[in-house]
CSV table of C-alpha atoms and ligand atoms in Angstrom, one decimal:
chain,number,residue,atom,x,y,z
A,1,UNK,CA,0.0,0.0,0.0
A,2,UNK,CA,2.7,2.4,0.9
A,3,UNK,CA,4.3,2.4,-2.6
A,4,UNK,CA,1.4,4.6,-3.9
A,5,UNK,CA,2.0,7.2,-1.2
A,6,UNK,CA,3.9,10.4,-1.4
A,7,UNK,CA,4.6,12.7,1.5
A,8,UNK,CA,5.7,16.3,2.3
A,9,UNK,CA,8.1,16.2,5.2
A,10,UNK,CA,9.9,18.7,7.4
A,11,UNK,CA,6.9,21.0,7.2
A,12,UNK,CA,7.5,23.9,9.6
A,13,UNK,CA,3.8,24.7,10.0
A,14,UNK,CA,1.0,22.6,8.7
A,15,UNK,CA,-2.0,25.0,8.6
A,16,UNK,CA,-4.9,22.6,8.6
A,17,UNK,CA,-7.9,25.0,8.9
A,18,UNK,CA,-9.7,22.2,10.7
A,19,UNK,CA,-12.5,22.9,13.2
A,20,UNK,CA,-14.8,25.9,13.7
A,21,UNK,CA,-12.2,28.5,14.5
A,22,UNK,CA,-8.4,29.2,14.4
A,23,UNK,CA,-6.1,27.4,12.0
A,24,UNK,CA,-5.1,24.3,14.0
A,25,UNK,CA,-1.5,24.5,13.1
A,26,UNK,CA,0.8,21.4,13.5
A,27,UNK,CA,4.6,22.0,13.9
A,28,UNK,CA,7.3,19.7,12.6
A,29,UNK,CA,4.7,17.9,10.5
A,30,UNK,CA,4.3,15.5,7.6
A,31,UNK,CA,1.5,15.2,5.1
A,32,UNK,CA,0.9,11.9,3.4
A,33,UNK,CA,-1.2,11.6,0.3
A,34,UNK,CA,-2.2,9.2,-2.4
A,35,UNK,CA,-1.4,10.2,-5.9
A,36,UNK,CA,-3.8,7.7,-7.4
A,37,UNK,CA,-6.9,8.7,-5.4
A,38,UNK,CA,-5.8,12.3,-5.1
A,39,UNK,CA,-6.7,12.3,-1.4
A,40,UNK,CA,-5.0,13.0,1.8
A,41,UNK,CA,-4.0,9.8,3.7
A,42,UNK,CA,-2.7,11.1,7.0
A,43,UNK,CA,-1.1,14.1,8.6
A,44,UNK,CA,0.4,15.1,11.9
A,45,UNK,CA,3.6,15.4,13.7
A,46,UNK,CA,6.2,13.4,11.8
A,47,UNK,CA,7.3,11.7,15.0
A,48,UNK,CA,3.8,10.4,15.6
A,49,UNK,CA,3.3,9.4,12.0
A,50,UNK,CA,6.5,7.4,12.0
A,51,UNK,CA,4.9,4.8,14.2
A,52,UNK,CA,2.3,3.9,11.5
A,53,UNK,CA,4.1,4.7,8.3
A,54,UNK,CA,7.5,3.6,7.0
A,55,UNK,CA,8.8,6.8,5.5
A,56,UNK,CA,11.7,5.0,3.7
A,57,UNK,CA,9.1,3.4,1.5
A,58,UNK,CA,7.2,6.6,0.7
A,59,UNK,CA,8.3,9.2,-1.9
A,60,UNK,CA,9.2,12.2,0.3
A,61,UNK,CA,9.7,15.8,-0.5
A,62,UNK,CA,11.7,17.7,2.3
A,63,UNK,CA,10.4,21.2,2.6
A,64,UNK,CA,13.2,22.6,4.8
A,65,UNK,CA,10.7,23.9,7.4
A,66,UNK,CA,8.4,25.7,5.0
A,67,UNK,CA,4.7,26.1,5.7
A,68,UNK,CA,1.9,24.2,4.0
A,69,UNK,CA,-1.8,25.3,3.7
A,70,UNK,CA,-4.9,24.1,2.0
A,71,UNK,CA,-5.2,25.4,-1.7
A,72,UNK,CA,-7.0,28.7,-1.8
A,73,UNK,CA,-10.6,28.9,-3.1
A,74,UNK,CA,-12.1,31.9,-4.8
A,75,UNK,CA,-15.9,31.6,-4.3
A,76,UNK,CA,-17.0,34.6,-6.5
A,77,UNK,CA,-15.5,35.4,-10.0
A,78,UNK,CA,-16.7,36.4,-13.4
A,79,UNK,CA,-13.5,35.2,-15.1
A,80,UNK,CA,-15.0,34.2,-18.5
A,81,UNK,CA,-15.6,37.5,-20.4
A,82,UNK,CA,-14.9,39.1,-23.7
A,83,UNK,CA,-13.1,42.4,-24.2
A,84,UNK,CA,-12.0,44.9,-21.5
A,85,UNK,CA,-13.3,48.1,-20.1
A,86,UNK,CA,-10.2,50.0,-19.3
A,87,UNK,CA,-11.7,53.3,-20.4
A,88,UNK,CA,-14.4,53.0,-17.8
A,89,UNK,CA,-11.8,52.5,-15.1
A,90,UNK,CA,-10.2,55.8,-16.1
A,91,UNK,CA,-13.6,57.5,-16.2
A,92,UNK,CA,-14.1,56.3,-12.6
A,93,UNK,CA,-10.7,57.7,-11.7
A,94,UNK,CA,-12.0,61.0,-13.1
A,95,UNK,CA,-15.0,60.9,-10.7
A,96,UNK,CA,-17.8,59.1,-12.6
A,97,UNK,CA,-19.6,56.4,-10.5
A,98,UNK,CA,-20.2,52.8,-11.4
A,99,UNK,CA,-23.9,53.4,-11.5
A,100,UNK,CA,-23.6,56.4,-13.7
A,101,UNK,CA,-21.5,54.4,-16.2
A,102,UNK,CA,-24.1,51.6,-16.1
A,103,UNK,CA,-27.0,54.0,-16.6
A,104,UNK,CA,-25.3,55.4,-19.7
A,105,UNK,CA,-25.3,52.0,-21.2
A,106,UNK,CA,-21.7,51.3,-20.3
A,107,UNK,CA,-20.7,48.8,-17.7
A,108,UNK,CA,-21.9,45.2,-17.8
A,109,UNK,CA,-23.7,45.9,-21.2
A,110,UNK,CA,-20.4,46.6,-22.8
A,111,UNK,CA,-19.0,43.2,-21.7
A,112,UNK,CA,-22.2,41.5,-22.8
A,113,UNK,CA,-21.6,42.9,-26.3
A,114,UNK,CA,-18.0,41.8,-26.3
A,115,UNK,CA,-18.8,38.4,-24.9
A,116,UNK,CA,-21.5,37.8,-27.6
A,117,UNK,CA,-18.9,38.7,-30.2
A,118,UNK,CA,-16.1,36.5,-28.8
A,119,UNK,CA,-15.6,33.0,-30.2
A,120,UNK,CA,-15.6,30.0,-27.9
A,121,UNK,CA,-11.8,29.6,-28.5
A,122,UNK,CA,-11.1,33.1,-27.6
A,123,UNK,CA,-13.0,32.9,-24.3
A,124,UNK,CA,-11.4,29.6,-23.6
A,125,UNK,CA,-7.9,30.9,-24.2
A,126,UNK,CA,-8.4,34.0,-22.0
A,127,UNK,CA,-10.1,31.9,-19.3
A,128,UNK,CA,-7.1,29.5,-19.4
A,129,UNK,CA,-4.7,32.4,-18.9
A,130,UNK,CA,-6.7,33.8,-16.0
A,131,UNK,CA,-6.8,30.3,-14.3
A,132,UNK,CA,-3.0,30.2,-14.7
A,133,UNK,CA,-2.7,33.4,-12.9
A,134,UNK,CA,-5.0,32.1,-10.1
A,135,UNK,CA,-3.0,28.9,-9.9
A,136,UNK,CA,0.4,30.7,-9.5
A,137,UNK,CA,-1.1,32.4,-6.4
A,138,UNK,CA,-2.1,29.1,-4.8
A,139,UNK,CA,-5.8,29.0,-5.9
A,140,UNK,CA,-6.9,25.5,-6.6
A,141,UNK,CA,-10.7,26.1,-7.0
A,142,UNK,CA,-12.7,29.0,-8.4
A,143,UNK,CA,-16.3,29.7,-8.8
A,144,UNK,CA,-17.2,31.2,-12.2
A,145,UNK,CA,-20.4,32.9,-13.2
A,146,UNK,CA,-22.0,33.3,-16.6
A,147,UNK,CA,-24.0,36.5,-16.9
A,148,UNK,CA,-22.3,38.2,-19.9
A,149,UNK,CA,-24.6,36.6,-22.4
A,150,UNK,CA,-28.1,37.7,-21.3
A,151,UNK,CA,-29.3,35.4,-24.1
A,152,UNK,CA,-29.4,31.6,-24.1
A,153,UNK,CA,-26.7,31.0,-26.7
A,154,UNK,CA,-24.0,33.2,-25.1
A,155,UNK,CA,-24.9,32.1,-21.5
A,156,UNK,CA,-24.4,28.5,-22.6
A,157,UNK,CA,-21.2,29.4,-24.4
A,158,UNK,CA,-19.8,30.8,-21.2
A,159,UNK,CA,-20.9,27.7,-19.3
A,160,UNK,CA,-19.3,25.5,-22.0
A,161,UNK,CA,-16.1,27.3,-21.7
A,162,UNK,CA,-16.0,26.8,-18.0
A,163,UNK,CA,-16.9,23.1,-18.4
A,164,UNK,CA,-13.9,22.6,-20.7
A,165,UNK,CA,-11.6,24.6,-18.5
A,166,UNK,CA,-12.7,22.6,-15.5
A,167,UNK,CA,-11.8,19.4,-17.4
A,168,UNK,CA,-8.5,20.5,-18.9
A,169,UNK,CA,-7.0,23.0,-16.5
A,170,UNK,CA,-5.6,22.0,-13.1
A,171,UNK,CA,-7.8,24.6,-11.3
A,172,UNK,CA,-11.4,23.3,-10.6
A,173,UNK,CA,-14.2,25.5,-11.8
A,174,UNK,CA,-17.6,25.5,-10.0
A,175,UNK,CA,-20.3,26.9,-12.2
A,176,UNK,CA,-22.9,29.5,-11.4
A,177,UNK,CA,-25.7,30.6,-13.8
A,178,UNK,CA,-26.1,34.4,-13.6
A,179,UNK,CA,-28.7,35.0,-16.3
A,180,UNK,CA,-30.1,37.7,-14.1
A,181,UNK,CA,-27.0,40.0,-14.1
A,182,UNK,CA,-28.7,43.0,-15.7
A,183,UNK,CA,-31.8,43.6,-17.7
A,184,UNK,CA,-30.4,43.3,-21.3
A,185,UNK,CA,-30.7,46.4,-23.5
A,186,UNK,CA,-33.3,44.7,-25.8
A,187,UNK,CA,-35.7,44.3,-22.8
A,188,UNK,CA,-35.1,47.7,-21.0
A,189,UNK,CA,-38.8,48.6,-21.6
A,190,UNK,CA,-40.1,45.2,-21.0
A,191,UNK,CA,-38.3,43.6,-18.1
A,192,UNK,CA,-41.1,41.1,-17.3
A,193,UNK,CA,-40.6,39.6,-20.7
A,194,UNK,CA,-36.9,38.9,-20.0
A,195,UNK,CA,-37.7,37.5,-16.6
A,196,UNK,CA,-40.2,35.1,-18.3
A,197,UNK,CA,-37.6,34.1,-20.8
A,198,UNK,CA,-35.1,33.5,-18.0
A,199,UNK,CA,-37.5,31.3,-16.1
A,200,UNK,CA,-39.1,29.5,-19.0
A,201,UNK,CA,-36.1,28.8,-21.2
A,202,UNK,CA,-32.8,29.9,-19.8
A,203,UNK,CA,-33.0,28.4,-16.3
A,204,UNK,CA,-34.1,25.0,-17.4
A,205,UNK,CA,-31.3,24.8,-19.9
A,206,UNK,CA,-28.7,25.8,-17.3
A,207,UNK,CA,-30.2,23.5,-14.7
A,208,UNK,CA,-30.1,20.6,-17.1
A,209,UNK,CA,-26.3,20.6,-16.9
A,210,UNK,CA,-24.9,18.6,-14.0
A,211,UNK,CA,-21.9,20.9,-13.7
A,212,UNK,CA,-24.0,24.0,-13.0
A,213,UNK,CA,-24.5,24.2,-9.2
A,214,UNK,CA,-25.9,27.6,-8.4
A,215,UNK,CA,-28.2,30.4,-9.7
A,216,UNK,CA,-27.2,33.9,-8.8
A,217,UNK,CA,-29.0,37.3,-9.2
A,218,UNK,CA,-27.6,40.8,-9.1
A,219,UNK,CA,-30.2,42.2,-6.6
A,220,UNK,CA,-29.6,45.9,-6.2
A,221,UNK,CA,-30.6,49.4,-7.1
A,222,UNK,CA,-30.9,49.7,-10.9
A,223,UNK,CA,-30.9,45.9,-11.5
A,224,UNK,CA,-33.2,43.2,-10.1
A,225,UNK,CA,-35.7,44.0,-7.3
A,226,UNK,CA,-36.2,41.9,-4.2
A,227,UNK,CA,-39.4,40.5,-5.6
A,228,UNK,CA,-37.9,39.6,-8.9
A,229,UNK,CA,-34.9,38.0,-7.3
A,230,UNK,CA,-37.0,35.9,-5.0
A,231,UNK,CA,-39.1,34.7,-7.9
A,232,UNK,CA,-36.1,33.7,-10.0
A,233,UNK,CA,-34.2,32.0,-7.1
A,234,UNK,CA,-37.2,30.0,-6.1
A,235,UNK,CA,-37.8,28.8,-9.7
A,236,UNK,CA,-34.1,27.9,-9.9
A,237,UNK,CA,-34.4,25.9,-6.6
A,238,UNK,CA,-37.2,23.9,-8.0
A,239,UNK,CA,-34.9,22.9,-10.8
A,240,UNK,CA,-32.1,21.9,-8.3
A,241,UNK,CA,-29.9,25.0,-8.4
A,242,UNK,CA,-28.8,26.4,-5.1
A,243,UNK,CA,-28.9,30.1,-4.5
A,244,UNK,CA,-26.2,32.7,-4.3
A,245,UNK,CA,-27.0,36.5,-4.5
A,246,UNK,CA,-25.2,39.7,-5.3
A,247,UNK,CA,-26.8,42.0,-2.6
A,248,UNK,CA,-26.7,45.3,-0.9
A,249,UNK,CA,-23.6,46.4,-2.9
A,250,UNK,CA,-24.8,49.8,-4.4
A,251,UNK,CA,-27.6,50.4,-2.0
A,252,UNK,CA,-29.3,48.7,0.9
A,253,UNK,CA,-32.2,46.8,-0.6
A,254,UNK,CA,-32.7,44.1,2.1
A,255,UNK,CA,-30.8,41.5,0.1
A,256,UNK,CA,-29.2,39.7,3.0
A,257,UNK,CA,-32.6,39.3,4.6
A,258,UNK,CA,-33.8,37.8,1.3
A,259,UNK,CA,-30.8,35.5,1.2
A,260,UNK,CA,-31.8,34.2,4.6
A,261,UNK,CA,-35.5,33.9,3.6
A,262,UNK,CA,-34.8,31.8,0.5
A,263,UNK,CA,-32.1,29.7,2.2
A,264,UNK,CA,-29.2,30.9,-0.1
A,265,UNK,CA,-25.8,29.2,0.4
A,266,UNK,CA,-24.2,32.7,0.3
A,267,UNK,CA,-24.8,36.4,0.0
A,268,UNK,CA,-22.1,38.4,-1.7
A,269,UNK,CA,-20.8,42.0,-1.6
A,270,UNK,CA,-22.8,43.3,1.4
A,271,UNK,CA,-21.3,46.8,1.5
A,272,UNK,CA,-24.6,48.2,2.7
A,273,UNK,CA,-25.9,45.2,4.7
A,274,UNK,CA,-28.2,46.0,7.7
A,275,UNK,CA,-28.0,44.7,11.3
A,276,UNK,CA,-31.1,42.8,10.6
A,277,UNK,CA,-29.5,41.3,7.5
A,278,UNK,CA,-26.5,40.1,9.5
A,279,UNK,CA,-28.6,38.5,12.2
A,280,UNK,CA,-30.9,36.8,9.6
A,281,UNK,CA,-27.9,35.4,7.8
A,282,UNK,CA,-26.5,34.0,11.0
A,283,UNK,CA,-29.8,32.3,11.9
A,284,UNK,CA,-30.2,30.9,8.4
A,285,UNK,CA,-26.6,29.8,8.0
A,286,UNK,CA,-25.9,32.0,4.9
A,287,UNK,CA,-22.2,32.5,4.3
A,288,UNK,CA,-21.2,36.1,3.7
A,289,UNK,CA,-18.8,36.5,0.8
A,290,UNK,CA,-16.8,39.8,1.0
A,291,UNK,CA,-15.1,41.3,-2.0
A,292,UNK,CA,-12.8,44.0,-0.7
A,293,UNK,CA,-10.9,44.5,-4.0
A,294,UNK,CA,-14.1,45.6,-5.6
A,295,UNK,CA,-14.8,48.2,-2.9
A,296,UNK,CA,-11.2,49.3,-3.2
A,297,UNK,CA,-11.4,49.6,-7.0
A,298,UNK,CA,-14.7,51.5,-6.8
A,299,UNK,CA,-13.6,53.8,-4.0
A,300,UNK,CA,-16.5,52.6,-1.8
A,301,UNK,CA,-16.5,52.0,1.9
A,302,UNK,CA,-15.8,48.4,2.8
A,303,UNK,CA,-18.4,45.9,3.9
A,304,UNK,CA,-18.7,45.5,7.7
A,305,UNK,CA,-16.8,42.2,7.8
A,306,UNK,CA,-15.5,42.7,11.3
A,307,UNK,CA,-19.1,43.1,12.6
A,308,UNK,CA,-20.1,40.0,10.7
A,309,UNK,CA,-17.2,38.0,12.1
A,310,UNK,CA,-18.0,39.3,15.6
A,311,UNK,CA,-21.6,38.1,15.2
A,312,UNK,CA,-20.2,34.6,14.6
A,313,UNK,CA,-20.7,34.5,10.8
A,314,UNK,CA,-18.0,32.5,9.0
A,315,UNK,CA,-16.8,35.2,6.6
A,316,UNK,CA,-15.5,34.2,3.2
A,317,UNK,CA,-13.4,36.3,0.9
A,318,UNK,CA,-13.3,36.4,-2.9
A,319,UNK,CA,-11.7,38.5,-5.7
A,320,UNK,CA,-14.8,39.1,-7.8
A,321,UNK,CA,-12.5,39.2,-10.9
A,322,UNK,CA,-14.4,40.9,-13.7
A,323,UNK,CA,-13.6,43.5,-16.4
A,324,UNK,CA,-15.6,46.3,-14.8
A,325,UNK,CA,-15.9,46.8,-11.1
A,326,UNK,CA,-12.8,44.8,-10.2
A,327,UNK,CA,-10.2,43.8,-12.8
A,328,UNK,CA,-8.0,41.9,-10.3
A,329,UNK,CA,-7.4,38.3,-9.3
A,330,UNK,CA,-4.7,39.2,-6.8
A,331,UNK,CA,-4.8,37.1,-3.6
A,332,UNK,CA,-1.9,39.1,-2.0
A,333,UNK,CA,-4.0,42.3,-2.4
A,334,UNK,CA,-7.1,40.4,-1.1
A,335,UNK,CA,-5.3,39.3,2.0
A,336,UNK,CA,-3.8,42.8,2.6
A,337,UNK,CA,-7.2,44.5,2.4
A,338,UNK,CA,-8.9,41.8,4.5
A,339,UNK,CA,-6.5,42.5,7.4
A,340,UNK,CA,-5.7,46.2,6.9
A,341,UNK,CA,-9.2,47.5,5.9
A,342,UNK,CA,-11.7,44.8,7.0
A,343,UNK,CA,-9.8,44.3,10.2
A,344,UNK,CA,-10.0,40.5,10.0
A,345,UNK,CA,-7.3,38.7,12.0
A,346,UNK,CA,-4.7,36.7,10.0
A,347,UNK,CA,-6.4,33.5,11.2
A,348,UNK,CA,-9.8,34.8,10.0
A,349,UNK,CA,-8.4,36.0,6.7
A,350,UNK,CA,-6.8,32.5,6.0
A,351,UNK,CA,-10.0,30.7,7.0
A,352,UNK,CA,-11.9,33.1,4.7
A,353,UNK,CA,-10.0,31.9,1.6
A,354,UNK,CA,-10.0,28.3,2.6
A,355,UNK,CA,-12.6,26.5,4.7
A,356,UNK,CA,-15.2,29.4,4.7
A,357,UNK,CA,-14.7,29.9,0.9
A,358,UNK,CA,-15.4,26.2,0.5
A,359,UNK,CA,-18.6,26.6,2.5
A,360,UNK,CA,-19.6,29.5,0.2
A,361,UNK,CA,-19.6,27.0,-2.7
A,362,UNK,CA,-21.1,24.2,-0.7
A,363,UNK,CA,-17.9,22.1,-1.0
A,364,UNK,CA,-16.6,22.0,2.5
A,365,UNK,CA,-16.8,18.2,2.6
A,366,UNK,CA,-14.3,17.9,-0.2
A,367,UNK,CA,-11.9,20.9,0.0
A,368,UNK,CA,-10.9,23.9,2.2
A,369,UNK,CA,-9.1,22.1,5.0
A,370,UNK,CA,-6.4,19.5,5.4
A,371,UNK,CA,-7.9,16.2,6.8
A,372,UNK,CA,-7.5,12.5,5.9
A,373,UNK,CA,-10.0,11.7,3.1
A,374,UNK,CA,-10.2,15.2,1.7
A,375,UNK,CA,-8.8,16.2,-1.7
A,376,UNK,CA,-5.1,16.6,-1.7
A,377,UNK,CA,-5.1,20.3,-2.8
A,378,UNK,CA,-2.4,22.2,-0.9
A,379,UNK,CA,0.3,24.8,-1.3
A,380,UNK,CA,3.8,25.3,0.0
A,381,UNK,CA,5.0,28.8,0.8
A,382,UNK,CA,8.6,30.0,0.3
A,383,UNK,CA,8.5,31.9,3.6
A,384,UNK,CA,9.3,31.2,7.2
A,385,UNK,CA,5.6,31.1,8.4
A,386,UNK,CA,2.1,31.5,7.0
A,387,UNK,CA,1.7,35.0,8.3
A,388,UNK,CA,4.1,36.2,5.5
A,389,UNK,CA,1.1,35.8,3.2
A,390,UNK,CA,-0.2,38.9,4.9
A,391,UNK,CA,3.0,40.6,6.2
A,392,UNK,CA,4.8,40.6,2.8
A,393,UNK,CA,2.3,43.1,1.3
A,394,UNK,CA,1.2,42.5,-2.2
A,395,UNK,CA,3.8,39.8,-2.9
A,396,UNK,CA,3.1,36.2,-3.8
A,397,UNK,CA,4.7,33.9,-1.3
A,398,UNK,CA,3.4,30.6,-2.9
A,399,UNK,CA,6.2,28.3,-4.0
A,400,UNK,CA,4.5,25.0,-5.0
A,401,UNK,CA,0.9,24.1,-5.7
A,402,UNK,CA,-0.5,20.5,-5.5
A,403,UNK,CA,-3.9,19.6,-7.0
A,404,UNK,CA,-5.4,16.2,-6.2
A,405,UNK,CA,-2.0,15.0,-5.1
A,406,UNK,CA,-0.1,16.2,-8.2
A,407,UNK,CA,2.3,19.0,-8.2
A,408,UNK,CA,0.8,21.3,-10.8
A,409,UNK,CA,2.8,24.5,-10.4
A,410,UNK,CA,6.2,25.5,-9.0
A,411,UNK,CA,8.0,28.8,-9.0
A,412,UNK,CA,11.4,28.5,-10.7
A,413,UNK,CA,13.5,28.4,-7.6
A,414,UNK,CA,12.9,29.0,-4.0
A,415,UNK,CA,14.1,32.2,-2.4
A,416,UNK,CA,16.8,32.4,0.3
A,417,UNK,CA,14.4,31.4,3.0
A,418,UNK,CA,16.1,28.1,3.5
A,419,UNK,CA,19.3,29.9,4.5
A,420,UNK,CA,17.5,32.3,6.9
A,421,UNK,CA,15.6,29.5,8.5
A,422,UNK,CA,18.6,27.3,9.1
A,423,UNK,CA,20.5,30.2,10.7
A,424,UNK,CA,17.9,31.0,13.3
B,501,LIG,O1,-19.8,41.5,-8.8
B,501,LIG,N1,-22.1,43.4,-9.2
B,501,LIG,C1,-22.3,42.8,-10.2
B,501,LIG,N2,-21.5,42.2,-11.0
B,501,LIG,C2,-20.1,42.3,-11.0
B,501,LIG,C3,-19.7,43.4,-11.9
B,501,LIG,C4,-19.6,42.9,-13.2
B,501,LIG,C5,-19.1,44.0,-14.1
B,501,LIG,O2,-18.9,45.2,-13.8
B,501,LIG,O3,-18.8,43.6,-15.3
B,501,LIG,C6,-19.6,42.5,-9.6
B,501,LIG,O4,-19.0,43.5,-9.2
B,502,LIG,FE1,-19.8,39.7,-8.9
């Protein structure tokens, strides 16, 4: 049996993210995994594991005291899109608001046009590049939304691109149908007609695909109302799609309360969430997904993540990578904002991109923490301890990335950490 096993040994800190709080770090640890099943076999202090496992018969990689963590998870992205909106970014720097740009027919509509015009191959190629960028920062799973088609054909094209990427790229892609992202131009004066089309044709086609797990709605000022959102999400639930919602981003609309009412898995953005919304989410077990790079990029106040964490909510973080409100997939920036601006502790920030992010995509049984039986998705840092992910501001500390037990990415060479570590 032991021939099939591999191990990482001489791990300075094994950050397991097990349990309900804290990181449950094991020092002087080893992690044993099975390359064939892609699962974790055992982990713990090497001294203790030695009693059960004969390390001389296991392929071992000595990490020289480096830290190991679960692979990061990004539970909210729009990474499959055509074109760019750089000009809008500069308009915003000049003082125009996201809503003003949207009301002038810019914003999401621009990307809808560009995505309709993009070929499958083009979307696939750009999606692949974006997943490479995620992977090099230690991200092993991303959620990806459709929502730049706003017509059946293009929505399905986005979903097809994600399906092929999920199969062919090392990063796993969890799919969300976001046919209710905006009211498309063609239906501006007849929104009911688009919602009917969405419910009668688009939702069933999306729900028919096993890989599509969630239905999302942009519920906010100028987009979908609370009533419309509830109707769409309940129809989607009947077809087996779980709910996620973009809520209370631009204005307070009672979106978090609705997320609790419909039993959504997660509520996302939450810049303007109410006290009631926070307490409803807690009662209903809704995971808040906070997107601080979007607030940073839009020059908005941050979501009250500290308050949510203090109320006992398991806060998750995501990049929101998209061409408009947040053209960034940077995990170092995400972790910097989470600690400097949202005032999450380093432990909370790491849980927010691992186990809590897994909960936000309903995958906590599979990924998000290091435990025997879970998928062998983990990262090795080229740093003395895990806190360098936060302390080394804006810099990628990830050295190696393993997906289902296989090393899928490695930086060319490690830094001089080994020397520093051995000296001390
Ligand atoms: O999460 N808020 C709605 N959707 C995206 C923005 C998409 C875009 O601007 O293209 C978001 O920020
Ligand atoms: Fe979004």
